[in-house]
XYZ file of C-alpha atoms in Angstrom:
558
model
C -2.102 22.999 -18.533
C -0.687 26.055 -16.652
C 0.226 29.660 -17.788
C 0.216 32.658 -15.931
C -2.396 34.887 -16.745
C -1.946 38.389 -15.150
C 1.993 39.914 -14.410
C 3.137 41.722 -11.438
C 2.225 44.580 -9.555
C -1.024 43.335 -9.331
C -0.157 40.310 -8.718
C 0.819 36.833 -10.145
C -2.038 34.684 -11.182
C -1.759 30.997 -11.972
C -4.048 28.440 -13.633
C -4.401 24.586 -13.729
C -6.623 22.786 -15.756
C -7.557 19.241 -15.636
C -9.927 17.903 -18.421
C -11.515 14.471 -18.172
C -10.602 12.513 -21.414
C -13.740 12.612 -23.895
C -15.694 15.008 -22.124
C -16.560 18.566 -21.490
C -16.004 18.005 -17.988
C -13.255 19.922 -16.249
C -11.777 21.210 -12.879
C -9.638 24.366 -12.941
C -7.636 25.760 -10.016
C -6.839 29.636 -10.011
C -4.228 30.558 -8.044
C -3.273 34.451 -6.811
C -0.151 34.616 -6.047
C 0.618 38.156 -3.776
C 3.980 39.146 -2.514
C 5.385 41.711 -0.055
C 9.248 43.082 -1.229
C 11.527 41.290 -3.341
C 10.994 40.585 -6.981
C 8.519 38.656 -8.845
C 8.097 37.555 -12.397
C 6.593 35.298 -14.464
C 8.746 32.410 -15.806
C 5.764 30.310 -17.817
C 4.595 27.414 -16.616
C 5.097 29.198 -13.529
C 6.519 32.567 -10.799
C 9.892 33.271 -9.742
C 9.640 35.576 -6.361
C 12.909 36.606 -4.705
C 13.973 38.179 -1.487
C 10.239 38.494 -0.623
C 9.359 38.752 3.118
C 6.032 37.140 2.220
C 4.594 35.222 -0.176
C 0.445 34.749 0.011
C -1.125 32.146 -2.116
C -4.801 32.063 -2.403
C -6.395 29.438 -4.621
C -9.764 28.507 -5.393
C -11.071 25.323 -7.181
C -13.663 25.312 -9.570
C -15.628 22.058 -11.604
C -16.981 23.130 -14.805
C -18.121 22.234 -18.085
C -16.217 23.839 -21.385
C -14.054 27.043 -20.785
C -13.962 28.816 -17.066
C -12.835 32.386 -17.340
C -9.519 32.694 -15.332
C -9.238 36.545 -14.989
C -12.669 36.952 -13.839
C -11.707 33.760 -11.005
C -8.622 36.273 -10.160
C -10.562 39.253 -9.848
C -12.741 37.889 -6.990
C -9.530 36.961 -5.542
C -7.850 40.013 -5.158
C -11.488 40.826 -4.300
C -11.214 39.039 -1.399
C -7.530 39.895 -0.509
C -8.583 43.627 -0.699
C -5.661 44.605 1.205
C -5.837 42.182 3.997
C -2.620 39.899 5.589
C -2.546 36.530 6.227
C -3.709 36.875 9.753
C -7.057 38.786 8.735
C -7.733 35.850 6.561
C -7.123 33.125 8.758
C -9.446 34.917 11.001
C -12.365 34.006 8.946
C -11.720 30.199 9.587
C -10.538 29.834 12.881
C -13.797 29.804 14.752
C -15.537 27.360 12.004
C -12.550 24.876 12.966
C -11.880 25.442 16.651
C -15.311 24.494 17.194
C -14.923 21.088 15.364
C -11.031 20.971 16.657
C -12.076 21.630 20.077
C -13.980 18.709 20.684
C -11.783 16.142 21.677
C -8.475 16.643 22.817
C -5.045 14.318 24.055
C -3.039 15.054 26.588
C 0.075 12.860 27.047
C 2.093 14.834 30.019
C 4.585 15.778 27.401
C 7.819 17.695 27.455
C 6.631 21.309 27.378
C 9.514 21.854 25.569
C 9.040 19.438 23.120
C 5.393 20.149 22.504
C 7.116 23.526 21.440
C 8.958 22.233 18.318
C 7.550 22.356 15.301
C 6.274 19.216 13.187
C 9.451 18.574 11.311
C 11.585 18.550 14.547
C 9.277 16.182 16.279
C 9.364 13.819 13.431
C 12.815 12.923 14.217
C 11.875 12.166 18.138
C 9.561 9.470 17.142
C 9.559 8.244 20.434
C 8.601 11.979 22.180
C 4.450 11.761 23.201
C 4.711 15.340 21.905
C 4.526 13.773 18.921
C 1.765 11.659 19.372
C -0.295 14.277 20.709
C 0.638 16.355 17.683
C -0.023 14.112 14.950
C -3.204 13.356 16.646
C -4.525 16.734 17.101
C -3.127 17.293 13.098
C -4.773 13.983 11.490
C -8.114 15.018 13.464
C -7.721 18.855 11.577
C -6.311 17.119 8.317
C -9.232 14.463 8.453
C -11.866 17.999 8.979
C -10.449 19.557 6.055
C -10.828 16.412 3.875
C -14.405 16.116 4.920
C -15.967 18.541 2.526
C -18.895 17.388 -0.571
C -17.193 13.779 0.454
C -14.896 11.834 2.684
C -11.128 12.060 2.345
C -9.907 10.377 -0.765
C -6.614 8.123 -0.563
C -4.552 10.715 -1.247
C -7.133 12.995 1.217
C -8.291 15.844 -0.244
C -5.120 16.920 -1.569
C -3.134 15.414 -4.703
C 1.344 15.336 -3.862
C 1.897 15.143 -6.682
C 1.348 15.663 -10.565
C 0.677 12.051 -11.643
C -1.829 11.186 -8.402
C -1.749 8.238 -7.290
C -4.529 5.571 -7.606
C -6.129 8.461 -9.769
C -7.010 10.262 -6.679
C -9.943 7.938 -5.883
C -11.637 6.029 -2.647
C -10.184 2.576 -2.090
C -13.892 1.619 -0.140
C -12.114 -2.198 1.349
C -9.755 -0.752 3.600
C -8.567 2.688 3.492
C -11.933 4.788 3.584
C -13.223 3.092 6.546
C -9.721 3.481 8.203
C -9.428 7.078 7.325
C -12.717 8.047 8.636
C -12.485 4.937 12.101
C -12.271 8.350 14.529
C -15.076 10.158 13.164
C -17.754 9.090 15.585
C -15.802 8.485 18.601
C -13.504 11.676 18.070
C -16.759 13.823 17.163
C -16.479 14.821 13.787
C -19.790 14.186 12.123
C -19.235 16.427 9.485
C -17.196 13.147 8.484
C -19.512 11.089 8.634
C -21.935 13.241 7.175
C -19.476 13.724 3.873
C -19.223 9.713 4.126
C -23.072 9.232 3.795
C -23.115 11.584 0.982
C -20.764 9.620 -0.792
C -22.861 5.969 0.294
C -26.218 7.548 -0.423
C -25.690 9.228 -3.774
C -24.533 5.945 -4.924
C -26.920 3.033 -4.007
C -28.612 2.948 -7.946
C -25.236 2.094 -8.897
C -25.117 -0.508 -6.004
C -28.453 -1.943 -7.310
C -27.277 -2.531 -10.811
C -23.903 -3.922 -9.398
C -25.957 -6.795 -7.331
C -28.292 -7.312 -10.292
C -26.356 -7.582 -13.293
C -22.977 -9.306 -11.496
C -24.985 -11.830 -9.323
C -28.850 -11.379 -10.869
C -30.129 -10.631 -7.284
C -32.208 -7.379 -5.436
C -30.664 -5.365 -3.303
C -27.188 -3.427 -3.315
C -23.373 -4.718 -3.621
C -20.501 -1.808 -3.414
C -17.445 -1.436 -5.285
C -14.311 -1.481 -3.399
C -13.126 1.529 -5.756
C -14.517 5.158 -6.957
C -13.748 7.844 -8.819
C -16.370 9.119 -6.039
C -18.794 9.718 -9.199
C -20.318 6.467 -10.256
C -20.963 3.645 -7.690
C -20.445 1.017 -10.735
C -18.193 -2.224 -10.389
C -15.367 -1.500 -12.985
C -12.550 -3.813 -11.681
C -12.729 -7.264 -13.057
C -9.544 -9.063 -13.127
C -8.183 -12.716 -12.459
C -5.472 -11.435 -10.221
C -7.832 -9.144 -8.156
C -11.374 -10.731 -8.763
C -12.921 -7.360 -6.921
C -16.320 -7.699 -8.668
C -16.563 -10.750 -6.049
C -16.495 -8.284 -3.258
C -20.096 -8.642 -1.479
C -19.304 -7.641 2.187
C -18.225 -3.907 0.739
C -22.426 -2.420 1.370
C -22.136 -3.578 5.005
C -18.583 -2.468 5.669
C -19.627 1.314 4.497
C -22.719 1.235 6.163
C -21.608 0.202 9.437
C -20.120 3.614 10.116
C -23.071 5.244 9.781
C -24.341 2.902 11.889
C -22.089 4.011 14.463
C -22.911 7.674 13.965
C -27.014 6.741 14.795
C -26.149 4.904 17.749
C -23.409 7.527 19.176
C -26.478 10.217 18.930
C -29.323 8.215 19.690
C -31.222 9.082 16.014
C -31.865 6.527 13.242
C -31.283 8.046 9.725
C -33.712 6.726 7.434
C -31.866 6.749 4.806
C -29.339 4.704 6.240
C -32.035 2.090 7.907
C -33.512 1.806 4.443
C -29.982 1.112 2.452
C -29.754 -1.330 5.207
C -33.161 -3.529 4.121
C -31.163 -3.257 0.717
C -28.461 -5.061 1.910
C -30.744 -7.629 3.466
C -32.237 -8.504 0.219
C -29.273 -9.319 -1.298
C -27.973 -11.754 1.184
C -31.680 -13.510 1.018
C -31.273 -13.747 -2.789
C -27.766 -14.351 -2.468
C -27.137 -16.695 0.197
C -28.972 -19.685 -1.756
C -26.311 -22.193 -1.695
C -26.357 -24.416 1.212
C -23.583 -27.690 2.391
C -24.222 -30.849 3.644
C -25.365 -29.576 7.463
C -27.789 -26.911 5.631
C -25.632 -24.285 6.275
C -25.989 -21.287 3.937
C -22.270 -21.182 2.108
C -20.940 -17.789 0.415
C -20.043 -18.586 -2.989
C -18.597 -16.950 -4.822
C -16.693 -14.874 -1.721
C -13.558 -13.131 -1.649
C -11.153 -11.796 1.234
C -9.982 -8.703 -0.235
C -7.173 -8.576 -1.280
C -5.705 -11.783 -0.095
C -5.612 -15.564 -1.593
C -5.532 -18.675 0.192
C -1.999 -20.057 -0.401
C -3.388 -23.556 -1.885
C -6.055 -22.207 -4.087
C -7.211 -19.498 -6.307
C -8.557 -15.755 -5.585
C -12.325 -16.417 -6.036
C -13.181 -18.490 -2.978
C -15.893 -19.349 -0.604
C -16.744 -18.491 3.055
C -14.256 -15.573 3.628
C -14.619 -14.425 7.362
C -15.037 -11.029 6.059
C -18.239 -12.376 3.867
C -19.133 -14.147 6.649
C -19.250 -11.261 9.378
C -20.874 -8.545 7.166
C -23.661 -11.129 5.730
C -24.398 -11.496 9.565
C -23.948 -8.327 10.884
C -26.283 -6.813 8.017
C -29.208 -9.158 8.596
C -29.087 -8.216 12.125
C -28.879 -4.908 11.980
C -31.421 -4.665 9.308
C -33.805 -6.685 11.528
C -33.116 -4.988 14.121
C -34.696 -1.575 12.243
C -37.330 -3.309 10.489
C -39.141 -5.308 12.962
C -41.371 -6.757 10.029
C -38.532 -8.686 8.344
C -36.720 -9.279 11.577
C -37.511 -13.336 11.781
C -37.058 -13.745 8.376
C -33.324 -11.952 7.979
C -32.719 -13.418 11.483
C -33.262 -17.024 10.796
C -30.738 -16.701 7.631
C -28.202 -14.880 9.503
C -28.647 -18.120 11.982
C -27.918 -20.236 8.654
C -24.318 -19.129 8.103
C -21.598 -20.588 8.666
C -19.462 -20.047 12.138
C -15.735 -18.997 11.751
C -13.098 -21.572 11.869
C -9.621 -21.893 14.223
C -7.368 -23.462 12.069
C -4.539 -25.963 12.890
C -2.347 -23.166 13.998
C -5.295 -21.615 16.485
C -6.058 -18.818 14.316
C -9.071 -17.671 12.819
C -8.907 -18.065 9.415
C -8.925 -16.405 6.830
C -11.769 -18.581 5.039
C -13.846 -20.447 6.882
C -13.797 -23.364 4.751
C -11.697 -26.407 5.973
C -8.599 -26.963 3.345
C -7.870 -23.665 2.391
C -4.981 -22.568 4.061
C -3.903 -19.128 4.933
C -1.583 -16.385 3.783
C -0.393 -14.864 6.691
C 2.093 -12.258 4.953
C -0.133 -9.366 3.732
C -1.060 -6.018 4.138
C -5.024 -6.608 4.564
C -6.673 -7.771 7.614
C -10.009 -8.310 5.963
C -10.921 -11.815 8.378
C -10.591 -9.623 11.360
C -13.607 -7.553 10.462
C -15.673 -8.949 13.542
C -13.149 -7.869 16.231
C -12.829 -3.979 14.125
C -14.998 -2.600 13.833
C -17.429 -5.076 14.504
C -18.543 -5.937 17.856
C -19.165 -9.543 17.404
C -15.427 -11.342 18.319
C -14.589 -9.752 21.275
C -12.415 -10.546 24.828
C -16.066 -10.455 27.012
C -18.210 -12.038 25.203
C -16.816 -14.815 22.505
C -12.939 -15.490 24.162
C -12.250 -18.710 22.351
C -12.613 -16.578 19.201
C -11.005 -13.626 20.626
C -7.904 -15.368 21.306
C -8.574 -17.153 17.709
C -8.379 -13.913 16.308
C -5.452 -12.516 18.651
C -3.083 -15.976 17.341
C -4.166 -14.396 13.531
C -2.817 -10.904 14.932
C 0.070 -12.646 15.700
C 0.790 -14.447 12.886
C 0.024 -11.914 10.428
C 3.485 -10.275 8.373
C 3.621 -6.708 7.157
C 4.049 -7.264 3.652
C 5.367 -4.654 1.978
C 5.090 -1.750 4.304
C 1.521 -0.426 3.987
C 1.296 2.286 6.475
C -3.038 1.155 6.696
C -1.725 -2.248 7.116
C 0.273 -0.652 10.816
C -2.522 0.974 11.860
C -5.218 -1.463 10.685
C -3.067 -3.863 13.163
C -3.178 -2.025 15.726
C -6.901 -1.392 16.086
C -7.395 -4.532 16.201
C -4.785 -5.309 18.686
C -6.357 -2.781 20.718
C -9.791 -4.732 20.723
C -8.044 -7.480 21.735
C -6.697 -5.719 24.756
C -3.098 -6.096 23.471
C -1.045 -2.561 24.396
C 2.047 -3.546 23.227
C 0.701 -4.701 19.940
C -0.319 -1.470 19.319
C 2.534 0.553 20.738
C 4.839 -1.791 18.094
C 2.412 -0.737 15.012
C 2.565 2.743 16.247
C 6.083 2.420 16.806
C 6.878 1.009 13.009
C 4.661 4.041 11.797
C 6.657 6.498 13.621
C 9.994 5.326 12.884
C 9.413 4.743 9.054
C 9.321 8.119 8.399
C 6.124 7.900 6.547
C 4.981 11.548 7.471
C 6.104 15.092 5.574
C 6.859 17.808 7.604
C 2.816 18.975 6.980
C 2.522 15.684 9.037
C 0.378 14.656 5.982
C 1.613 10.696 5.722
C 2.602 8.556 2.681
C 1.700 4.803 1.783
C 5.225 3.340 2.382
C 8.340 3.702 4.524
C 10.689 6.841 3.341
C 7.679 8.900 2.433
C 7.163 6.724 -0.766
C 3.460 7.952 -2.101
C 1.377 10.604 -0.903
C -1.328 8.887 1.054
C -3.639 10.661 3.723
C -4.101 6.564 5.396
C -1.487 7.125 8.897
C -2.170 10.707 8.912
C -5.974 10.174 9.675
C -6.094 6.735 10.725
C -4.100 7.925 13.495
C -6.174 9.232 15.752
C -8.674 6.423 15.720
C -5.886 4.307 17.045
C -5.044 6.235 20.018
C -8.947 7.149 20.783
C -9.229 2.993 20.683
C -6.029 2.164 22.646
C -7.868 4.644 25.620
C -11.380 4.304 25.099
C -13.810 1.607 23.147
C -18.167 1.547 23.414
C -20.553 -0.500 22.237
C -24.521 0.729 22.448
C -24.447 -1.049 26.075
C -20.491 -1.454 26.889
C -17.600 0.974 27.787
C -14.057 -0.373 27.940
C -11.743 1.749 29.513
C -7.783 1.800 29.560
C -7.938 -1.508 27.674
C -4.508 -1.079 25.479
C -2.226 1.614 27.243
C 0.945 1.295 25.776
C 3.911 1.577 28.648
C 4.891 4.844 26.863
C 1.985 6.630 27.318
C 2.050 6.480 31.324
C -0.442 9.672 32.397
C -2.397 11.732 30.597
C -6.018 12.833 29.796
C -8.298 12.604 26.777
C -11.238 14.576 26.837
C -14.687 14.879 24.954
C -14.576 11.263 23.456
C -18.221 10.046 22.361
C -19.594 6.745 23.089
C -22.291 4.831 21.175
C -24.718 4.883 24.428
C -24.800 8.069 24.289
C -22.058 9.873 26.825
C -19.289 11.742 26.637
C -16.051 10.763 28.065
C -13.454 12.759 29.822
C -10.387 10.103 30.838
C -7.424 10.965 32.934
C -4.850 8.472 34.180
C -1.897 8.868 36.166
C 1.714 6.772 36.390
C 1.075 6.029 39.602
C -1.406 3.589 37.850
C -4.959 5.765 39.124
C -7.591 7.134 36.717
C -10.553 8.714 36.694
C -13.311 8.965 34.052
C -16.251 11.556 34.194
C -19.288 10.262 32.226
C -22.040 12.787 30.595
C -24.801 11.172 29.565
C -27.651 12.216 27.343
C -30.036 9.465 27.662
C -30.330 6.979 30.457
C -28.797 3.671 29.817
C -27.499 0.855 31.682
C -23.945 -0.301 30.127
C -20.948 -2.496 31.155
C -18.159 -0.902 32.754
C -14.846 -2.810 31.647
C -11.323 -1.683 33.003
C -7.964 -3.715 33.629
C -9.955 -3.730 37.523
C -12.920 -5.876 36.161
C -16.431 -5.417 34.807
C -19.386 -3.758 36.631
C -22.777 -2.557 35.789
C -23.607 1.007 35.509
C -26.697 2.811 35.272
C -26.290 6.306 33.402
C -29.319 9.135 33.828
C -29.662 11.528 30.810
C -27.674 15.255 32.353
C -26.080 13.391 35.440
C -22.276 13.383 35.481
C -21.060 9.750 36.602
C -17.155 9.375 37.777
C -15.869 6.048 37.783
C -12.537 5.463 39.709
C -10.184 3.025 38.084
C -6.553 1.424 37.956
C -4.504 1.381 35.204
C -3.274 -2.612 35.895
């Protein structure tokens, strides 16, 4: 409901109330509306201003139970205007985000300019690196503001529109993780921070997920949330979601990333991870014929093998969280370790199917669907560590033959940018530059640079806007705790530049420049001593870091 509450001179004030059906909950956004010349007036629901040289809207949203008492809202706003512009206001925030903004920053040697036009111009260059750089630096300050109480919602922490879609909520088996993939290395813990709050606060619900759906201890997520309630709600024959059990690792493993980027364990976070642990030990009881554990009933979201039904078994998603869960949990609670370690030894290994990809399920007969927006049996190369170019190649190039083989579907802008993270673990540049490319050509961002879910700017969606940056901080720069890959998916477009300020999970930041004559150089700071893997298109060579001493490494492009 709108209606506008108090009429000019003193200013336009403008109310919207949202109730939750059956219940005294509401949220209520107040809305001053001040103007400089011209003419305003009140045409309910809403103001008409005309020939104004400025028009100032301040808005503040409030949750509340029963009534919330609009003129008294508007009364601290003007209270807060008291007489001051724009400029004076902005004031107030600037050093709260430069700090944050500041960071990290690209540098692609572009067009001065071009760097000079404003969002909407660049949008129609979607070739110009100007506007790469700018709809990095943007989806790094769009992804801060959605950080608040919790992590960015699908549609961020805005709305576009009246009827919201997907309710406003978290889509936890894709998009969150995506949204938030540049948090650690692009230093924004606050995101991270507003991500744990959202795991944390939920993990009862978790419990009573794992023991009423599958009877066992432990924790399973939902893949959606209203951000309120942690409960399974979505059970459906098309979309069997309730048969989701890799969602507690894949929500955890960011904060995983955050401990091991700033060399502290949260104990929250290494306790939620024992939780985890338990479930796949009362879980994980089924065994085949070799005495393998088998992952029953297991589910690749939100795909189906093309000669069977949804609910499945031995999904390589299942598969890689179950082990990377017990590990990491054993790897924080030394007590438990053998035990957690011997089943993660039980499961199952991935399978290469008949057309050398990994599949999808690792369970011989079921074939793949290779057209679809989810890349949910990638999960070990992103953002897991444990299919990778170094270490496992056979799977890597598995895994690479998948990349290749896998269609679009219908457009999904996290389905681009999901692609190309994983192309850029698998070393593949022009991979990425193509996903980028069919991003930035689909005209899937507003002139805000805020992004929508499909080509055309069909459904507000916050996905490509802060997925982005993740991509290009990948495509430049990827750690483990003990390995730094450098320069491993430079796209031919993006020939010199520097980024600056990226954080590693060892420990050290990262200033990277590069140059088109094909040199670069990378300045390490280190705050604990480590000895990592240096990877660059040159080779691989050990390097031992000391806590507070700079280390340059000297590098070619190709």
């Amino acid at each position: 409901e709108t209606d506008g509450a108090v009429p000019p001179p003193e200013g336009a004030l403008l109310s919207l109330r949202a109730r939750y059906p059956g219940s005294d909950v509401a949220y209520t956004g107040v809305t001053l509306v001040a103007v400089t010349g011209g003419t305003t007036k009140l045409v309910p629901p809403g103001v008409l201003v005309e020939g104004a040289t400025e028009v100032l809207l301040l808005t503040r949203v409030r949750r509340h139970t029963g009534e919330l008492d609009v003129v008294a809202e508007g009364r601290a706003l003007r209270d807060l205007l008291d007489g001051a512009e724009y400029d004076a206001l902005l004031v107030r925030h600037l050093e709260a985000h430069r700090t944050a903004y500041r960071r990290v920053t690209l540098d692609l040697a572009a067009d001065p300019a071009e760097r000079a036009l404003p969002g909407s111009a660049l949008l129609e260059r979607p070739h110009s690196t100007a506007l790469l750089e700018r709809l990095f630096a943007a989806g790094r300050y769009h992804l801060l503001s959605a950080g608040g109480m919790l992590p960015p919602r699908l549609t961020g922490l805005w709305t576009g529109d009246w009827d919201t879609a997907w309710s406003g909520a978290f889509t936890t088996n894709a998009n969150l993780n995506l949204q938030t993939a540049s948090a650690a290395a692009a230093a924004l813990p606050e995101v991270t921070e507003a991500h744990a709050a959202l795991v944390h606060r939920q993990l009862a619900d978790w419990r009573d997920n794992a023991r009423a759906i599958f009877g066992t201890r432990g924790v399973v997520a939902p893949s959606h949330t209203d951000g309120e309630s942690g409960h399974t709600y979505h059970f459906s024959r098309a979309y069997p979601l309730h048969l989701w059990t890799a969602g507690a690792d894949w929500l955890l493993k960011p904060l995983v990333d955050h401990d091991e980027t700033y060399g502290t364990r949260d104990p929250r976070t290494t306790a939620a991870l024992a939780e985890v642990a338990l479930f796949y030990e009362d879980f994980l009881t089924r065994t085949d014929d070799r005495g393998r554990v088998v992952v029953v009933p297991s589910y690749s979201p939100e795909n189906r093998p093309a000669n069977a039904g949804w609910g499945t078994v031995n999904a390589a998603m299942d598969l890689s969280a179950a082990r990377h869960a017990l590990l990491t949990a054993a790897d924080r609670h030394p007590e438990h370790a053998d035990r957690w370690r011997a089943l993660a030894d039980r499961l199952p290994p991935h399978r290469v199917n008949t057309d050398g990809a990994l599949a999808e399920w690792a369970l011989p007969g079921l074939a793949d669907t290779y057209d679809h927006r989810h890349l949910s049996h990638l999960y070990g190369v992103w953002p897991l560590d444990e299919i990778n170019p170094y270490d496992t190649p056979r799977l890597a190039a598995a895994a690479h033959r998948a990349l290749e083989l896998r269609g679009a579907e219908n457009d999904s802008a996290h389905g681009h940018l999901h692609h190309a993270l994983v192309a850029a673990r698998l070393r593949d540049g022009e991979r990425v530059a193509h996903a980028l490319g069919r991003v930035l050509g689909g005209d899937f961002f507003h002139p805000s640079l805020m992004s929508a879910h499909y080509p055309r700017r069909d459904v507000y969606n916050a996905d490509a806007a802060h997925a982005l940056p993740a991509v290009i901080v990948e495509m430049l720069v990827q750690s483990t705790p003990d390995r730094l890959v450098l320069l491993p998916a430079l796209p031919d477009t993006c020939r010199e530049g520097e980024l600056k300020g990226v954080r590693t999970r060892f420990g050290a930041e990262v200033d990277l420049a590069w140059k088109a004559d094909g040199s670069a150089t990378a300045v390490l700071r280190p705050a604990r001593a480590h000895r990592i893997e240096l990877r660059t298109p040159s080779g691989a060579e050990p390097l031992d870091l000391v806590a507070g001493e700079d280390r340059v490494a000297r590098l070619m492009t190709r």
